[in-house]
mmCIF file of C-alpha atoms in Angstrom:
data_model
loop_
_atom_site.group_PDB
_atom_site.id
_atom_site.type_symbol
_atom_site.label_atom_id
_atom_site.label_comp_id
_atom_site.label_asym_id
_atom_site.label_seq_id
_atom_site.Cartn_x
_atom_site.Cartn_y
_atom_site.Cartn_z
ATOM 1 C CA ASP S 1 -18.313 12.300 11.427
ATOM 2 C CA GLN S 2 -16.100 10.242 9.147
ATOM 3 C CA GLN S 3 -14.723 12.734 6.626
ATOM 4 C CA VAL S 4 -12.604 10.127 4.823
ATOM 5 C CA LYS S 5 -14.042 6.668 4.195
ATOM 6 C CA GLN S 6 -12.597 3.455 2.885
ATOM 7 C CA ASN S 7 -15.592 1.191 2.528
ATOM 8 C CA SER S 8 -13.701 -2.035 1.823
ATOM 9 C CA PRO S 9 -12.025 -3.409 4.967
ATOM 10 C CA SER S 10 -10.200 -6.027 2.923
ATOM 11 C CA LEU S 11 -9.242 -6.922 -0.631
ATOM 12 C CA SER S 12 -7.671 -10.073 -2.036
ATOM 13 C CA VAL S 13 -5.885 -9.999 -5.417
ATOM 14 C CA GLN S 14 -3.860 -12.519 -7.355
ATOM 15 C CA GLU S 15 -0.175 -11.773 -7.904
ATOM 16 C CA GLY S 16 0.424 -9.988 -11.196
ATOM 17 C CA ARG S 17 -3.114 -8.592 -11.433
ATOM 18 C CA ILE S 18 -4.290 -5.048 -10.712
ATOM 19 C CA SER S 19 -5.217 -3.973 -7.192
ATOM 20 C CA ILE S 20 -7.686 -1.085 -6.905
ATOM 21 C CA LEU S 21 -8.259 0.541 -3.536
ATOM 22 C CA ASN S 22 -10.993 3.148 -3.162
ATOM 23 C CA CYS S 23 -11.548 6.139 -0.906
ATOM 24 C CA ASP S 24 -14.327 8.712 -0.562
ATOM 25 C CA TYR S 25 -14.245 12.049 1.227
ATOM 26 C CA THR S 26 -16.857 14.594 2.231
ATOM 27 C CA ASN S 27 -14.966 17.793 3.069
ATOM 28 C CA SER S 28 -14.580 20.149 0.088
ATOM 29 C CA MET S 29 -11.775 21.982 1.895
ATOM 30 C CA PHE S 30 -9.387 19.082 1.363
ATOM 31 C CA ASP S 31 -6.889 19.912 -1.363
ATOM 32 C CA TYR S 32 -4.238 17.255 -0.925
ATOM 33 C CA PHE S 33 -4.646 13.500 -0.779
ATOM 34 C CA LEU S 34 -2.153 10.844 0.220
ATOM 35 C CA TRP S 35 -1.889 7.075 0.426
ATOM 36 C CA TYR S 36 0.057 5.369 3.188
ATOM 37 C CA LYS S 37 1.005 1.728 3.534
ATOM 38 C CA LYS S 38 1.310 0.045 6.912
ATOM 39 C CA TYR S 39 2.916 -3.216 7.930
ATOM 40 C CA PRO S 40 2.234 -4.755 11.352
ATOM 41 C CA ALA S 41 4.243 -3.213 14.212
ATOM 42 C CA GLU S 42 5.435 -0.350 11.994
ATOM 43 C CA GLY S 43 4.250 3.194 11.449
ATOM 44 C CA PRO S 44 2.520 4.176 8.203
ATOM 45 C CA THR S 45 4.860 4.729 5.250
ATOM 46 C CA PHE S 46 4.104 7.381 2.649
ATOM 47 C CA LEU S 47 3.336 5.920 -0.775
ATOM 48 C CA ILE S 48 2.010 8.549 -3.177
ATOM 49 C CA SER S 49 0.090 11.822 -3.121
ATOM 50 C CA ILE S 50 -2.007 13.988 -5.401
ATOM 51 C CA SER S 51 -2.943 17.641 -5.357
ATOM 52 C CA SER S 52 -6.546 18.652 -6.047
ATOM 53 C CA ILE S 53 -5.424 20.488 -9.181
ATOM 54 C CA LYS S 54 -4.534 17.154 -10.777
ATOM 55 C CA ASP S 55 -6.609 14.110 -11.606
ATOM 56 C CA LYS S 56 -3.813 11.561 -11.873
ATOM 57 C CA ASN S 57 -0.366 10.958 -10.417
ATOM 58 C CA GLU S 58 1.875 8.048 -11.235
ATOM 59 C CA ASP S 59 4.925 6.599 -9.511
ATOM 60 C CA GLY S 60 6.187 3.299 -10.871
ATOM 61 C CA ARG S 61 3.587 0.607 -10.244
ATOM 62 C CA PHE S 62 1.378 2.993 -8.259
ATOM 63 C CA THR S 63 -1.145 5.411 -9.739
ATOM 64 C CA VAL S 64 -3.596 7.577 -7.839
ATOM 65 C CA PHE S 65 -6.721 8.940 -9.535
ATOM 66 C CA LEU S 66 -8.773 11.826 -8.168
ATOM 67 C CA ASN S 67 -12.372 12.599 -9.151
ATOM 68 C CA LYS S 68 -13.161 15.886 -7.410
ATOM 69 C CA SER S 69 -16.776 16.076 -8.532
ATOM 70 C CA ALA S 70 -17.448 12.663 -7.011
ATOM 71 C CA LYS S 71 -15.132 13.301 -4.036
ATOM 72 C CA HIS S 72 -13.491 9.983 -4.787
ATOM 73 C CA LEU S 73 -9.944 8.777 -5.174
ATOM 74 C CA SER S 74 -8.455 5.423 -5.967
ATOM 75 C CA LEU S 75 -5.048 3.768 -5.832
ATOM 76 C CA HIS S 76 -4.083 1.356 -8.595
ATOM 77 C CA ILE S 77 -1.203 -1.074 -8.147
ATOM 78 C CA VAL S 78 -0.038 -2.809 -11.324
ATOM 79 C CA PRO S 79 1.241 -5.478 -11.282
ATOM 80 C CA SER S 80 0.517 -6.531 -7.720
ATOM 81 C CA GLN S 81 3.336 -8.262 -5.853
ATOM 82 C CA PRO S 82 3.332 -10.324 -2.625
ATOM 83 C CA GLY S 83 5.286 -7.543 -0.875
ATOM 84 C CA ASP S 84 2.328 -5.233 -1.457
ATOM 85 C CA SER S 85 0.321 -7.134 1.152
ATOM 86 C CA ALA S 86 -0.307 -4.562 3.886
ATOM 87 C CA VAL S 87 -2.960 -2.182 5.208
ATOM 88 C CA TYR S 88 -3.449 0.865 2.987
ATOM 89 C CA PHE S 89 -4.715 4.144 4.382
ATOM 90 C CA CYS S 90 -6.118 7.003 2.389
ATOM 91 C CA ALA S 91 -5.561 10.453 3.960
ATOM 92 C CA ALA S 92 -6.665 13.973 3.133
ATOM 93 C CA SER S 93 -5.486 17.401 4.183
ATOM 94 C CA ALA S 94 -5.784 21.111 3.565
ATOM 95 C CA ILE S 95 -2.592 22.869 2.529
ATOM 96 C CA GLN S 96 -3.349 25.864 4.739
ATOM 97 C CA GLY S 97 -2.831 25.746 8.478
ATOM 98 C CA ALA S 98 -1.672 22.691 10.366
ATOM 99 C CA GLN S 99 -1.792 20.385 7.329
ATOM 100 C CA LYS S 100 -3.017 17.638 9.621
ATOM 101 C CA LEU S 101 -3.980 14.390 7.947
ATOM 102 C CA VAL S 102 -7.484 12.935 8.179
ATOM 103 C CA PHE S 103 -7.283 9.188 7.618
ATOM 104 C CA GLY S 104 -9.733 6.595 6.396
ATOM 105 C CA GLN S 105 -10.228 3.318 8.265
ATOM 106 C CA GLY S 106 -7.825 1.415 6.049
ATOM 107 C CA THR S 107 -8.077 -1.501 3.594
ATOM 108 C CA ARG S 108 -6.148 -4.712 4.176
ATOM 109 C CA LEU S 109 -4.708 -5.861 0.846
ATOM 110 C CA THR S 110 -3.633 -9.463 0.451
ATOM 111 C CA ILE S 111 -1.747 -10.527 -2.666
ATOM 112 C CA ASN S 112 -2.050 -14.250 -3.322
ATOM 113 C CA PRO S 113 0.721 -16.074 -5.198
ATOM 114 C CA ASP W 1 19.244 10.145 9.464
ATOM 115 C CA THR W 2 17.568 7.340 11.409
ATOM 116 C CA GLY W 3 13.998 8.445 10.796
ATOM 117 C CA VAL W 4 11.466 9.190 13.522
ATOM 118 C CA SER W 5 12.152 7.369 16.789
ATOM 119 C CA GLN W 6 9.588 6.668 19.473
ATOM 120 C CA ASP W 7 10.193 5.349 22.955
ATOM 121 C CA PRO W 8 9.036 3.092 24.474
ATOM 122 C CA ARG W 9 7.642 0.729 21.829
ATOM 123 C CA HIS W 10 5.258 -0.826 24.319
ATOM 124 C CA LYS W 11 3.874 0.339 27.649
ATOM 125 C CA ILE W 12 1.568 -1.524 29.990
ATOM 126 C CA THR W 13 0.225 0.514 32.868
ATOM 127 C CA LYS W 14 -2.419 0.265 35.535
ATOM 128 C CA ARG W 15 -5.465 2.460 35.336
ATOM 129 C CA GLY W 16 -4.892 5.747 37.117
ATOM 130 C CA GLN W 17 -1.138 5.857 36.539
ATOM 131 C CA ASN W 18 0.635 8.544 34.521
ATOM 132 C CA VAL W 19 2.638 7.682 31.416
ATOM 133 C CA THR W 20 4.994 9.672 29.200
ATOM 134 C CA PHE W 21 6.051 8.907 25.640
ATOM 135 C CA ARG W 22 8.946 10.409 23.729
ATOM 136 C CA CYS W 23 9.358 11.188 20.043
ATOM 137 C CA ASP W 24 12.597 12.155 18.311
ATOM 138 C CA PRO W 25 11.763 13.574 14.875
ATOM 139 C CA ILE W 26 14.032 13.814 11.860
ATOM 140 C CA SER W 27 16.425 16.567 12.874
ATOM 141 C CA GLU W 28 15.722 19.072 10.102
ATOM 142 C CA HIS W 29 11.925 18.728 10.336
ATOM 143 C CA ASN W 30 10.196 21.612 12.082
ATOM 144 C CA ARG W 31 6.671 20.169 11.971
ATOM 145 C CA LEU W 32 5.793 17.460 14.508
ATOM 146 C CA TYR W 33 2.469 15.660 14.929
ATOM 147 C CA TRP W 34 0.977 13.207 17.381
ATOM 148 C CA TYR W 35 -1.719 10.784 16.252
ATOM 149 C CA ARG W 36 -3.608 8.007 18.006
ATOM 150 C CA GLN W 37 -4.708 4.790 16.336
ATOM 151 C CA THR W 38 -7.170 2.306 17.770
ATOM 152 C CA LEU W 39 -7.894 -1.162 16.433
ATOM 153 C CA GLY W 40 -9.581 -1.159 13.043
ATOM 154 C CA GLN W 41 -9.330 2.591 12.615
ATOM 155 C CA GLY W 42 -6.996 4.971 10.863
ATOM 156 C CA PRO W 43 -4.744 7.305 12.844
ATOM 157 C CA GLU W 44 -6.517 10.305 14.401
ATOM 158 C CA PHE W 45 -4.847 13.693 14.810
ATOM 159 C CA LEU W 46 -4.081 14.756 18.382
ATOM 160 C CA THR W 47 -1.778 17.762 18.222
ATOM 161 C CA TYR W 48 0.716 19.687 16.072
ATOM 162 C CA PHE W 49 3.918 21.614 16.763
ATOM 163 C CA GLN W 50 5.700 24.088 14.530
ATOM 164 C CA ASN W 51 9.169 24.169 16.091
ATOM 165 C CA GLU W 52 8.508 24.570 19.833
ATOM 166 C CA ALA W 53 5.056 26.139 19.466
ATOM 167 C CA GLN W 54 1.997 23.917 19.921
ATOM 168 C CA LEU W 55 -0.311 25.392 17.294
ATOM 169 C CA GLU W 56 -3.283 23.062 17.238
ATOM 170 C CA LYS W 57 -4.910 20.505 19.519
ATOM 171 C CA SER W 58 -7.729 18.128 18.709
ATOM 172 C CA ARG W 59 -10.778 17.984 20.947
ATOM 173 C CA LEU W 60 -9.741 14.325 21.398
ATOM 174 C CA LEU W 61 -6.950 15.686 23.589
ATOM 175 C CA SER W 62 -8.622 15.903 26.975
ATOM 176 C CA ASP W 63 -7.201 17.800 29.954
ATOM 177 C CA ARG W 64 -5.418 14.606 31.007
ATOM 178 C CA PHE W 65 -3.206 14.831 27.919
ATOM 179 C CA SER W 66 -0.313 17.248 27.566
ATOM 180 C CA ALA W 67 2.379 17.534 24.942
ATOM 181 C CA GLU W 68 5.572 19.523 24.805
ATOM 182 C CA ARG W 69 8.370 20.129 22.375
ATOM 183 C CA PRO W 70 11.074 22.045 24.209
ATOM 184 C CA LYS W 71 13.571 23.834 21.984
ATOM 185 C CA GLY W 72 11.810 22.503 18.921
ATOM 186 C CA SER W 73 13.602 19.161 19.043
ATOM 187 C CA PHE W 74 12.151 16.021 20.662
ATOM 188 C CA SER W 75 8.580 15.919 21.914
ATOM 189 C CA THR W 76 6.849 14.247 24.852
ATOM 190 C CA LEU W 77 3.228 13.217 25.253
ATOM 191 C CA GLU W 78 2.014 12.685 28.806
ATOM 192 C CA ILE W 79 -1.244 11.061 29.820
ATOM 193 C CA GLN W 80 -2.294 11.565 33.426
ATOM 194 C CA ARG W 81 -4.669 9.276 35.338
ATOM 195 C CA THR W 82 -4.825 6.777 32.482
ATOM 196 C CA GLU W 83 -8.136 5.118 31.610
ATOM 197 C CA GLN W 84 -8.793 1.894 29.726
ATOM 198 C CA GLY W 85 -10.065 3.943 26.803
ATOM 199 C CA ASP W 86 -6.576 5.399 26.400
ATOM 200 C CA SER W 87 -5.310 2.015 25.183
ATOM 201 C CA ALA W 88 -4.125 2.636 21.635
ATOM 202 C CA MET W 89 -1.094 3.058 19.402
ATOM 203 C CA TYR W 90 0.364 6.559 19.727
ATOM 204 C CA LEU W 91 2.144 7.670 16.573
ATOM 205 C CA CYS W 92 4.501 10.573 16.061
ATOM 206 C CA ALA W 93 5.206 12.065 12.643
ATOM 207 C CA SER W 94 7.494 14.830 11.433
ATOM 208 C CA GLY W 95 7.877 16.816 8.242
ATOM 209 C CA PRO W 96 9.464 19.924 6.782
ATOM 210 C CA THR W 97 7.398 23.076 6.391
ATOM 211 C CA GLU W 98 8.107 23.598 2.735
ATOM 212 C CA VAL W 99 7.358 20.269 1.100
ATOM 213 C CA PHE W 100 3.946 18.745 1.601
ATOM 214 C CA GLY W 101 3.640 16.430 -1.328
ATOM 215 C CA TYR W 102 5.949 13.849 0.153
ATOM 216 C CA GLY W 103 3.831 13.361 3.220
ATOM 217 C CA TYR W 104 5.160 12.972 6.689
ATOM 218 C CA THR W 105 7.508 10.407 8.174
ATOM 219 C CA PHE W 106 5.916 8.369 10.922
ATOM 220 C CA GLY W 107 7.635 6.590 13.766
ATOM 221 C CA SER W 108 6.838 2.980 14.657
ATOM 222 C CA GLY W 109 4.601 4.112 17.479
ATOM 223 C CA THR W 110 4.159 3.404 21.184
ATOM 224 C CA ARG W 111 1.514 0.821 21.992
ATOM 225 C CA LEU W 112 -0.178 1.650 25.286
ATOM 226 C CA THR W 113 -2.206 -0.940 27.183
ATOM 227 C CA VAL W 114 -4.088 0.230 30.264
ATOM 228 C CA VAL W 115 -5.131 -2.632 32.564
#
C-alpha cells in the first residue's frame, strides 16, 4: 500500500511564479515530513522538513505546510527559478525506531523561462 | 568531508551472477540506510544500520540480499543470483543519530542492470 502519495507526476511553472507541490499520507504514526530534490544521475538532496507539531516551516524561497487533519502537506517555492527544475520527493517518517523514510512517487517540476 | 560515496556508479551483470556494492558514509554518521529506486517510483527502504548493527530489514530484502557494515564504517550490499527484477538504482544514505530534522545525506547511487 502506498502510504505517501504524490498525485501529480509533473508540474510546469513559469519562472518567477509560485510552484506548489502536493503530498498526501495515510499513516497517522508519521511525525516528521521531508522534501527532497533530485537531479538526474544524482542522489536525492534534502530540501526542507517539518515536524508534526508545526503547521509551517520556511527556509528562504521554500515553505512547507502541514495539515494534519487532512494528512496533507505541500511545498511552496517562491519565486520559482530555472535551477529548481528537478524531481521532488515527499517523504515521511516516525521519530521512534529506525527513522526510515517512506517516499512518494515524485513530481517532476519544470520551470519555464 | 566528501559526502556519501557509492561504488560502482553503474553495474551491468548477467542474470544469475552475484554483485556487491559499496557505500562509504560521512565519517561521523552512525546511521546508514540502503534504499532501492525503480523507474517512476520513489526510493524504497531496504535496510538500516546503527553503527555495525543491522537493526531493521524490509520484507523487500529477500534471502538473496545481504548487507554488512563491519566496524560501523563502510557498508556493502550483496545480491546473489541476480534476477531481471533486481534492476534498479541502489541508494545509500547516512545520518547522525541526534539530528533528524536535517534529513539524511544520500549518495549518487549504483545503477544495476541485469541482462
